[in-house]
Coordinates of C-alpha atoms and ligand atoms in Angstrom, one line a residue:
M988 CA -23.8 32.4 -5.7
K989 CA -25.7 29.4 -6.2
T990 CA -25.7 26.4 -3.7
P991 CA -25.4 23.4 -5.6
V992 CA -24.8 21.2 -3.3
M993 CA -26.6 23.0 -0.4
D994 CA -29.7 22.5 -2.7
A995 CA -29.6 19.0 -3.4
L996 CA -29.1 17.7 0.4
K997 CA -32.0 19.3 1.4
K998 CA -33.5 17.5 -1.5
L999 CA -32.1 14.3 -0.5
V1000 CA -32.9 15.2 3.7
E1001 CA -36.8 15.5 2.7
E1002 CA -36.9 12.4 0.5
D1003 CA -35.9 10.6 3.5
S1004 CA -35.0 7.4 1.6
I1005 CA -33.9 3.6 3.4
S1006 CA -30.3 3.8 3.2
F1007 CA -28.8 0.4 2.2
H1008 CA -25.6 2.8 1.6
F1009 CA -22.4 4.0 3.8
P1010 CA -22.3 6.1 5.9
G1011 CA -23.0 3.6 8.2
H1012 CA -25.2 6.1 10.8
K1013 CA -27.8 5.9 7.9
G1014 CA -28.6 9.4 8.8
R1015 CA -30.0 8.0 12.3
T1016 CA -28.6 9.5 15.7
T1017 CA -27.6 7.1 18.4
N1018 CA -25.7 8.4 21.5
I1019 CA -24.3 11.8 19.7
D1020 CA -27.1 14.4 19.2
W1021 CA -25.3 16.2 16.5
K1022 CA -28.0 18.9 16.4
K1023 CA -27.3 20.1 19.7
L1024 CA -23.6 20.1 19.5
M1025 CA -22.9 21.3 16.2
P1026 CA -21.2 23.9 15.2
M1027 CA -19.3 24.3 18.6
M1028 CA -18.4 20.7 18.8
D1029 CA -16.4 22.0 15.6
T1030 CA -12.9 22.8 17.6
T1031 CA -9.3 22.8 17.7
E1032 CA -6.4 22.3 20.1
T1033 CA -7.6 25.1 22.1
R1034 CA -7.5 25.0 26.6
G1035 CA -8.3 21.8 27.6
M1036 CA -8.5 20.0 24.3
D1037 CA -5.9 17.7 22.6
N1038 CA -4.1 17.4 19.3
L1039 CA -4.7 14.3 17.6
L1040 CA -1.1 14.4 15.8
D1041 CA 0.8 14.2 19.0
P1042 CA -2.4 13.2 21.9
N1043 CA -1.3 13.1 25.5
G1044 CA -5.0 14.4 27.0
I1045 CA -8.2 13.6 26.4
I1046 CA -7.3 12.1 22.5
K1047 CA -5.0 9.5 24.2
E1048 CA -6.9 8.6 26.4
S1049 CA -10.0 8.0 23.9
Q1050 CA -7.8 6.7 21.5
D1051 CA -6.3 4.0 24.5
E1052 CA -10.0 3.4 25.5
A1053 CA -11.0 2.2 21.6
A1054 CA -8.0 0.1 21.7
K1055 CA -9.1 -2.1 24.9
V1056 CA -12.5 -2.3 23.0
F1057 CA -11.1 -3.8 19.8
G1058 CA -8.7 -6.0 21.5
A1059 CA -5.6 -4.0 19.7
K1060 CA -2.5 -2.7 21.4
K1061 CA -2.7 0.4 19.9
T1062 CA -5.6 2.5 17.8
F1063 CA -4.9 5.6 15.9
Y1064 CA -7.9 7.5 15.0
V1065 CA -7.8 8.4 11.3
P1066 CA -9.1 11.7 9.9
N1067 CA -8.5 10.5 6.3
G1068 CA -10.5 7.5 6.1
S1069 CA -8.9 4.1 5.3
T1070 CA -6.9 5.4 2.5
G1071 CA -5.0 7.7 5.1
S1072 CA -4.8 4.7 7.2
N1073 CA -3.4 2.6 4.1
Y1074 CA -1.2 5.0 3.0
I1075 CA -0.1 4.7 6.5
A1076 CA 0.1 1.5 7.3
L1077 CA 2.2 0.7 3.8
S1078 CA 5.1 3.5 5.0
V1079 CA 5.2 1.9 8.3
V1080 CA 6.3 -1.8 7.6
C1081 CA 8.3 -1.3 4.5
Q1082 CA 10.9 0.8 3.2
R1083 CA 11.2 2.5 -0.6
G1084 CA 12.1 -0.4 -2.7
D1085 CA 10.5 -3.2 -1.2
K1086 CA 9.0 -5.8 -2.3
I1087 CA 5.3 -6.2 -0.7
L1088 CA 2.7 -9.0 -1.5
V1089 CA -0.5 -7.8 -2.5
Q1090 CA -3.5 -9.2 -3.3
R1091 CA -4.9 -8.0 -6.9
N1092 CA -8.5 -6.8 -6.0
C1093 CA -6.9 -4.1 -3.7
H1094 CA -8.6 -0.9 -3.1
K1095 CA -6.6 1.7 -4.9
S1096 CA -5.7 3.5 -2.0
I1097 CA -3.1 0.8 -1.5
Y1098 CA -2.1 0.9 -5.0
N1099 CA -1.8 4.7 -4.2
S1100 CA 0.2 4.0 -1.4
M1101 CA 3.0 1.6 -3.2
I1102 CA 3.3 4.7 -4.9
L1103 CA 3.8 6.8 -2.8
N1104 CA 6.4 5.0 -0.9
D1105 CA 7.6 3.5 -4.0
L1106 CA 7.0 -0.3 -3.3
R1107 CA 7.8 -3.2 -5.6
P1108 CA 4.4 -5.2 -5.9
V1109 CA 3.7 -9.2 -5.8
Y1110 CA 0.6 -10.0 -7.0
V1111 CA -1.5 -12.2 -5.5
Y1112 CA -4.8 -13.3 -7.1
P1113 CA -8.1 -13.6 -5.5
N1114 CA -10.4 -16.6 -6.0
F1115 CA -12.5 -16.5 -8.6
N1116 CA -16.6 -17.8 -8.2
N1117 CA -18.5 -19.0 -10.9
L1118 CA -21.7 -19.0 -9.6
Y1119 CA -21.4 -15.4 -8.6
E1120 CA -19.0 -14.6 -11.2
S1121 CA -17.2 -12.5 -8.7
T1122 CA -13.7 -12.9 -7.4
T1123 CA -13.5 -13.8 -3.6
G1124 CA -10.9 -14.1 -1.3
V1125 CA -7.3 -15.4 -1.2
R1126 CA -6.2 -18.5 -0.4
P1127 CA -3.5 -19.2 2.3
E1128 CA -1.4 -22.0 0.3
D1129 CA -1.3 -19.1 -2.6
I1130 CA 0.2 -16.6 0.2
K1131 CA 2.3 -19.8 1.1
D1132 CA 3.6 -20.2 -2.2
A1133 CA 4.5 -16.9 -3.4
L1134 CA 6.2 -16.4 -0.1
D1135 CA 8.2 -19.2 -0.3
K1136 CA 8.9 -18.4 -4.2
D1137 CA 10.7 -14.4 -3.1
P1138 CA 11.6 -14.7 -0.2
D1139 CA 12.4 -11.0 -0.3
I1140 CA 8.8 -10.0 -0.2
K1141 CA 8.6 -7.8 3.5
A1142 CA 4.9 -8.0 4.1
V1143 CA 1.1 -8.9 3.0
C1144 CA -1.1 -7.0 2.4
L1145 CA -4.6 -8.4 2.0
T1146 CA -8.4 -7.3 2.2
S1147 CA -10.6 -8.8 4.5
P1148 CA -14.2 -8.6 4.2
N1149 CA -14.5 -7.5 0.6
Y1150 CA -17.2 -5.0 -0.6
Y1151 CA -19.3 -7.8 -0.9
G1152 CA -18.7 -9.1 3.1
I1153 CA -16.5 -12.0 1.8
C1154 CA -13.5 -13.1 4.2
S1155 CA -9.9 -15.1 4.1
D1156 CA -8.5 -17.0 6.1
I1157 CA -6.9 -14.3 8.0
E1158 CA -6.0 -16.7 10.8
A1159 CA -4.0 -19.6 8.8
I1160 CA -2.3 -16.5 6.7
A1161 CA -1.0 -14.7 9.8
K1162 CA 0.7 -18.0 10.5
I1163 CA 2.3 -18.2 7.1
V1164 CA 3.2 -14.8 7.2
H1165 CA 4.8 -14.9 11.0
D1166 CA 6.4 -18.1 10.3
R1167 CA 8.6 -16.7 8.0
E1168 CA 9.1 -13.8 9.9
K1169 CA 7.1 -10.9 7.7
I1170 CA 4.4 -8.7 8.4
L1171 CA 0.7 -9.0 8.0
I1172 CA -1.5 -6.2 7.3
V1173 CA -5.2 -6.3 6.9
D1174 CA -7.2 -3.7 5.2
E1175 CA -10.4 -4.0 7.4
A1176 CA -12.1 -1.1 5.8
H1177 CA -15.5 -2.8 5.3
G1178 CA -15.6 -4.7 8.5
P1179 CA -15.2 -3.1 11.7
H1180 CA -18.9 -4.1 13.3
I1181 CA -17.5 -8.0 13.0
K1182 CA -15.3 -7.9 15.9
F1183 CA -18.5 -7.2 18.1
S1184 CA -20.3 -10.5 17.5
E1185 CA -19.2 -13.8 17.7
R1186 CA -21.3 -14.9 15.0
Y1187 CA -19.9 -13.0 12.2
P1188 CA -16.5 -13.6 10.5
K1189 CA -13.8 -13.3 13.2
S1190 CA -11.9 -10.4 12.9
A1191 CA -8.7 -9.8 11.5
I1192 CA -7.4 -8.1 14.7
D1193 CA -8.3 -11.4 17.2
S1194 CA -6.8 -13.7 14.2
G1195 CA -3.3 -12.1 14.0
A1196 CA -3.1 -9.4 11.8
D1197 CA 0.1 -6.9 13.2
L1198 CA -2.0 -4.2 11.3
V1199 CA -5.6 -3.4 10.5
I1200 CA -7.0 -0.8 8.9
H1201 CA -10.9 0.2 9.4
S1202 CA -13.4 2.5 8.2
T1203 CA -15.2 3.5 10.7
H1204 CA -17.6 5.4 9.0
K1205 CA -18.5 2.5 6.5
T1206 CA -20.4 0.1 8.9
L1207 CA -20.6 1.8 12.5
P1208 CA -22.4 4.7 12.7
S1209 CA -19.6 6.9 12.3
I1210 CA -19.4 10.0 10.1
T1211 CA -18.0 9.9 6.5
Q1212 CA -13.7 9.8 6.4
T1213 CA -13.4 8.2 10.0
S1214 CA -11.4 5.3 10.0
M1215 CA -8.9 3.6 12.6
L1216 CA -5.9 2.4 12.2
H1217 CA -5.1 -0.7 15.2
I1218 CA -1.6 -2.0 15.8
C1219 CA -2.3 -5.1 17.2
S1220 CA 1.8 -6.8 17.7
D1221 CA 5.1 -5.9 18.8
R1222 CA 6.3 -6.3 15.2
I1223 CA 5.0 -3.0 14.7
D1224 CA 7.3 0.1 15.9
I1225 CA 4.9 2.5 17.4
N1226 CA 7.2 5.8 17.0
T1227 CA 7.7 4.9 13.2
V1228 CA 3.8 4.9 13.3
R1229 CA 3.7 8.4 15.0
D1230 CA 5.9 9.4 12.7
R1231 CA 4.2 8.5 9.5
F1232 CA 1.0 9.7 10.7
Q1233 CA 2.5 13.6 10.8
L1234 CA 3.7 12.6 7.1
Y1235 CA 0.2 12.0 5.9
T1236 CA -2.1 13.9 8.1
T1237 CA -3.9 17.1 7.6
T1238 CA -2.6 19.3 10.5
S1239 CA -6.6 20.4 11.1
P1240 CA -7.6 17.0 12.3
S1241 CA -11.7 17.5 12.5
Y1242 CA -12.4 17.0 16.1
L1243 CA -15.8 16.0 14.6
F1244 CA -13.8 12.8 13.3
T1245 CA -12.6 11.9 16.5
V1246 CA -15.1 12.1 18.8
S1247 CA -17.3 10.3 16.1
N1248 CA -14.7 7.6 15.9
E1249 CA -14.9 7.6 20.0
M1250 CA -18.5 7.4 19.9
A1251 CA -19.4 4.9 17.7
T1252 CA -16.7 2.8 19.5
A1253 CA -18.7 3.6 22.8
Y1254 CA -21.8 2.8 21.0
M1255 CA -20.2 -0.7 19.4
E1256 CA -19.2 -1.7 23.0
V1257 CA -22.8 -2.3 24.7
E1258 CA -25.9 -1.3 22.1
G1259 CA -24.7 -2.0 19.3
R1260 CA -22.9 -5.7 19.9
N1261 CA -26.6 -6.4 21.3
R1262 CA -28.8 -5.0 18.2
L1263 CA -25.6 -7.1 16.1
D1264 CA -25.7 -10.4 17.8
D1265 CA -30.2 -9.7 17.9
M1266 CA -30.6 -8.9 14.2
Y1267 CA -28.4 -12.2 13.4
D1268 CA -31.1 -14.4 13.4
Y1269 CA -33.7 -11.9 11.3
I1270 CA -30.9 -11.3 8.5
V1271 CA -30.4 -14.9 7.7
D1272 CA -33.8 -15.3 7.7
L1273 CA -34.5 -12.3 5.3
R1274 CA -31.8 -13.7 2.8
K1275 CA -33.4 -16.9 2.8
R1276 CA -36.9 -15.5 1.7
L1277 CA -35.3 -12.8 -0.4
E1278 CA -33.6 -15.8 -1.9
A1279 CA -37.1 -17.8 -2.2
I1280 CA -38.5 -15.2 -4.9
D1281 CA -38.5 -16.5 -8.5
G1282 CA -35.5 -14.9 -10.0
V1283 CA -33.7 -13.8 -7.4
S1284 CA -30.4 -14.6 -6.1
V1285 CA -28.5 -13.7 -2.9
L1286 CA -24.8 -14.2 -2.4
Q1287 CA -24.5 -17.1 0.6
K1288 CA -21.6 -19.2 1.6
D1289 CA -22.7 -22.7 0.5
P1290 CA -20.0 -24.9 2.8
D1291 CA -18.8 -26.9 0.1
D1292 CA -18.2 -23.8 -1.8
E1293 CA -14.1 -23.4 -1.3
T1294 CA -13.9 -20.1 -2.7
I1295 CA -15.3 -18.7 0.1
F1296 CA -13.8 -19.0 3.9
D1297 CA -16.8 -16.6 5.3
L1298 CA -18.8 -14.3 4.5
D1299 CA -20.1 -11.2 6.4
I1300 CA -24.4 -11.8 6.2
S1301 CA -24.8 -7.9 7.1
R1302 CA -23.9 -7.1 3.0
I1303 CA -26.8 -8.7 0.7
L1304 CA -26.1 -8.9 -2.3
I1305 CA -29.0 -8.8 -4.7
G1306 CA -29.4 -10.4 -8.8
L1307 CA -32.5 -10.5 -10.0
R1308 CA -33.0 -12.6 -13.6
G1309 CA -32.9 -10.9 -16.5
Y1310 CA -31.9 -7.1 -14.9
K1311 CA -28.8 -5.8 -14.7
G1312 CA -27.5 -5.0 -11.6
T1313 CA -27.4 -0.9 -12.3
E1314 CA -31.3 -1.4 -13.6
L1315 CA -32.2 -3.2 -10.2
M1316 CA -30.4 -0.6 -8.0
D1317 CA -32.1 2.4 -10.6
I1318 CA -35.8 0.5 -9.6
L1319 CA -35.2 0.3 -6.0
Y1320 CA -34.6 4.4 -5.8
R1321 CA -37.1 5.3 -7.7
D1322 CA -40.1 3.1 -7.0
Y1323 CA -39.4 2.3 -3.6
N1324 CA -37.1 5.4 -2.5
I1325 CA -34.1 2.4 -1.6
R1326 CA -30.8 3.3 -1.9
M1327 CA -28.3 0.8 -2.2
E1328 CA -24.4 0.8 -2.0
M1329 CA -23.2 -0.3 -5.1
N1330 CA -24.2 -2.5 -8.6
D1331 CA -22.4 -4.5 -10.7
Y1332 CA -23.2 -6.5 -13.9
Y1333 CA -25.1 -8.9 -12.2
S1334 CA -26.2 -7.4 -8.9
T1335 CA -27.1 -4.2 -6.7
L1336 CA -25.3 -4.7 -2.9
A1337 CA -27.6 -3.7 0.0
M1338 CA -24.8 -2.5 2.7
S1339 CA -26.8 -2.8 6.1
T1340 CA -25.8 -1.6 10.0
V1341 CA -27.0 -2.0 13.3
M1342 CA -28.9 1.6 12.2
N1343 CA -30.8 -0.4 10.3
T1344 CA -34.6 -1.1 11.5
K1345 CA -36.3 -4.1 10.3
E1346 CA -38.7 -2.0 8.8
D1347 CA -35.6 -0.7 6.2
F1348 CA -34.7 -4.7 5.7
E1349 CA -39.0 -5.5 5.3
K1350 CA -39.3 -2.2 2.7
L1351 CA -35.9 -4.0 1.2
Y1352 CA -37.5 -7.5 0.5
E1353 CA -41.2 -6.4 -0.6
A1354 CA -39.3 -4.3 -3.4
V1355 CA -37.5 -6.7 -4.4
K1356 CA -41.1 -9.1 -4.3
D1357 CA -42.7 -6.3 -6.3
I1358 CA -40.0 -6.1 -8.8
A1359 CA -39.9 -9.6 -9.5
K1360 CA -43.8 -9.9 -10.5
R1361 CA -43.1 -7.6 -13.2
E1362 CA -42.2 -9.1 -17.0
K1363 CA -40.4 -12.7 -16.8
R1364 CA -37.0 -12.0 -18.5
K1365 CA -34.4 -14.1 -20.0
A1366 CA -31.0 -14.5 -17.8
L1367 CA -28.1 -12.7 -18.9
E1368 CA -25.8 -13.5 -20.8
K1369 CA -22.8 -14.9 -18.6
L1370 CA -19.2 -12.9 -19.3
S1371 CA -16.3 -14.9 -18.9
I1372 CA -14.5 -12.9 -16.6
D1373 CA -10.9 -15.2 -16.4
M1374 CA -8.2 -12.2 -16.8
P1375 CA -5.2 -12.8 -18.5
R1376 CA -1.8 -12.0 -15.9
P1377 CA -0.4 -9.0 -17.0
T1378 CA 3.5 -8.9 -16.5
I1379 CA 5.5 -6.1 -14.5
A1380 CA 7.9 -3.8 -16.8
M1381 CA 8.0 -0.9 -14.1
S1382 CA 7.6 -0.7 -10.6
P1383 CA 4.2 1.6 -9.8
A1384 CA 6.1 4.9 -9.1
Q1385 CA 8.3 4.7 -11.7
A1386 CA 5.6 4.2 -14.2
Y1387 CA 3.2 6.9 -12.4
F1388 CA 5.6 9.5 -12.3
S1389 CA 7.5 9.6 -15.6
K1390 CA 6.5 11.4 -18.6
K1391 CA 2.9 10.1 -19.8
K1392 CA 0.9 10.3 -22.7
L1393 CA -2.7 9.4 -24.1
V1394 CA -2.7 7.2 -27.1
D1395 CA -5.3 5.4 -28.8
L1396 CA -6.1 1.8 -27.6
K1397 CA -5.1 0.2 -30.8
D1398 CA -1.6 1.7 -30.3
S1399 CA -1.1 1.0 -26.9
I1400 CA 0.3 -3.0 -27.4
G1401 CA 3.6 -3.4 -26.4
K1402 CA 3.7 0.0 -24.2
V1403 CA 3.5 0.2 -20.2
V1404 CA 0.5 1.4 -18.8
A1405 CA 0.5 4.7 -16.5
T1406 CA -2.5 4.1 -14.8
S1407 CA -4.8 0.9 -13.3
V1408 CA -7.6 -0.2 -15.7
I1409 CA -10.3 -1.7 -14.0
P1410 CA -13.1 -3.4 -15.1
Y1411 CA -16.4 -3.5 -12.9
P1412 CA -17.2 -6.4 -12.6
P1413 CA -15.0 -8.0 -11.4
G1414 CA -13.5 -4.8 -9.5
V1415 CA -9.7 -6.3 -10.3
P1416 CA -7.5 -4.1 -12.2
L1417 CA -6.9 -5.8 -15.2
L1418 CA -3.9 -3.2 -15.8
A1419 CA -1.7 -2.1 -13.2
T1420 CA 0.1 1.0 -13.0
G1421 CA 3.8 -0.3 -14.7
E1422 CA 2.4 -3.1 -16.6
L1423 CA 3.0 -4.2 -19.9
I1424 CA 0.4 -3.8 -22.3
T1425 CA 0.1 -7.2 -24.4
K1426 CA -1.5 -8.0 -27.6
E1427 CA -3.5 -10.3 -25.5
L1428 CA -4.5 -8.1 -23.0
Y1429 CA -5.5 -5.4 -25.6
D1430 CA -8.3 -8.4 -26.7
Y1431 CA -9.6 -8.9 -23.7
L1432 CA -9.9 -4.8 -22.9
M1433 CA -11.3 -5.0 -26.3
F1434 CA -14.0 -8.3 -25.3
L1435 CA -14.9 -6.3 -22.2
L1436 CA -15.7 -3.1 -23.8
E1437 CA -17.9 -4.4 -26.3
N1438 CA -20.1 -6.0 -23.6
N1439 CA -20.3 -2.9 -21.9
I1440 CA -18.7 -3.5 -18.6
N1441 CA -17.8 -0.1 -17.4
I1442 CA -14.0 0.5 -17.2
V1443 CA -12.3 2.9 -14.8
N1444 CA -9.6 5.0 -15.9
L1445 CA -10.0 4.9 -19.6
S1446 CA -10.2 9.0 -21.5
E1447 CA -13.6 9.9 -21.1
D1448 CA -14.9 8.3 -24.2
K1449 CA -13.3 4.8 -23.5
K1450 CA -11.2 4.7 -26.9
Q1451 CA -7.7 6.3 -25.5
I1452 CA -5.2 5.1 -22.1
L1453 CA -2.6 6.8 -20.2
V1454 CA 1.2 4.9 -21.0
V1455 CA 4.6 5.8 -20.1
E1456 CA 6.4 7.8 -23.2
D1457 CA 8.5 5.8 -24.8
Ligands
PLP769 C1 -11.4 -2.4 0.4 C2 -11.3 -0.5 0.8 N1 -10.1 -0.5 1.4 C3 -9.9 1.0 1.9 C4 -10.8 2.1 1.1 C5 -11.1 3.2 1.1 O1 -11.8 3.9 2.2 P1 -12.2 5.5 3.0 O2 -12.9 5.4 2.0 O3 -12.3 5.0 4.1 O4 -10.6 6.3 2.3 C6 -12.4 1.1 0.5 C7 -13.0 1.9 0.2 O5 -14.2 2.2 -0.2 C8 -12.1 0.0 0.4 O6 -13.3 -1.0 0.1

């Protein structure tokens, strides 16, 4: 047979691009020499080894060590990414039918977890930052108001930092949540590293969250799919976590993932921690230098900006006047062999970790400077991203498991959407599974389509939408 994946991977290795994308190891070796140990290290529960699903030997010891490093009560290595951790987390704190307060721009794994666990969402909307045309974090006051308005809410689930490194005030929120005897889950998929330097935003673990989810593979030197679920308070029953872990985890967990979680943590405990601290001033300076280039903007935390509580400076969101994010990202790859993590309408994102060197950053700086010297362009027209707020017609699970059909967008008004329709930007579902399509939402969707905004989960030709059959 043909081997297109292998062929593409060989080409990728040959290209040897500079990586400002996931995974956090950046193709570089830390304290683990994969070349020497593969494939023998890919093993199972044989003599002398342990079982991730019921650990009582080396894996138990390793998870206990990791818990100490992260300052958690208990840490679980999860081999299905933060997606798997989010499935487990929501199922641990809620029973079927429970209400949960969820940040509207959470990751789709949270939406999926609400479907799998049959939960009733109440949404809290994030702030919107007009300068960067981007959603940011949530305000503690909004959490307080939502919980006071609906005392039946069982738990709160927030994302911090977000993809751009923007953090909410988790400490203040944890107090509000606990004063009302609820549970706080923080999807910190993008922030396992922030724990390791005081100069970075305070981690959710240290801010009083009860359950914290980490994508080890995103920001630590660890392989794709590795994640950790940290239990941080006595409000969480460990036996329920063990039980749900069995429900959502493969019965053949990978030792490569397990050891990668372990070694990434061991690396961060000493060497990684020092690197984070050492690179801090350099990255702050680099961000300033980038911003000083004519036409370039970099998302920054302005002390007067109340929409951004705190910012992880290792995420560098770069815009260039007149360039759409996708074009800038393409040019950086095509002409400079730099691979960025993602783009939105206006900008492209560099996702750096302790594995990036000063040389990588300098190449990025020189590339952006060079592109900015090309033809001068007029600024892109700003889009109004002030989205209407839909009404929930049925629970996500009810809509998801109903009979569904694709209908033309123009015929969808008055129907219940059976998927999440997500425009990028801002990456917040315009419609989440189970919500009602009104004329106002339809008009807004058309406006986004006319402006060539990428909308996920419509039909391929972007003319149809999945709805619940009447
Ligand atoms: C905020 C957030 N949570 C969870 C996930 C899922 O993480 P994973 O890819 O590790 O399953 C992502 C993925 O990008 C994410 O952005």
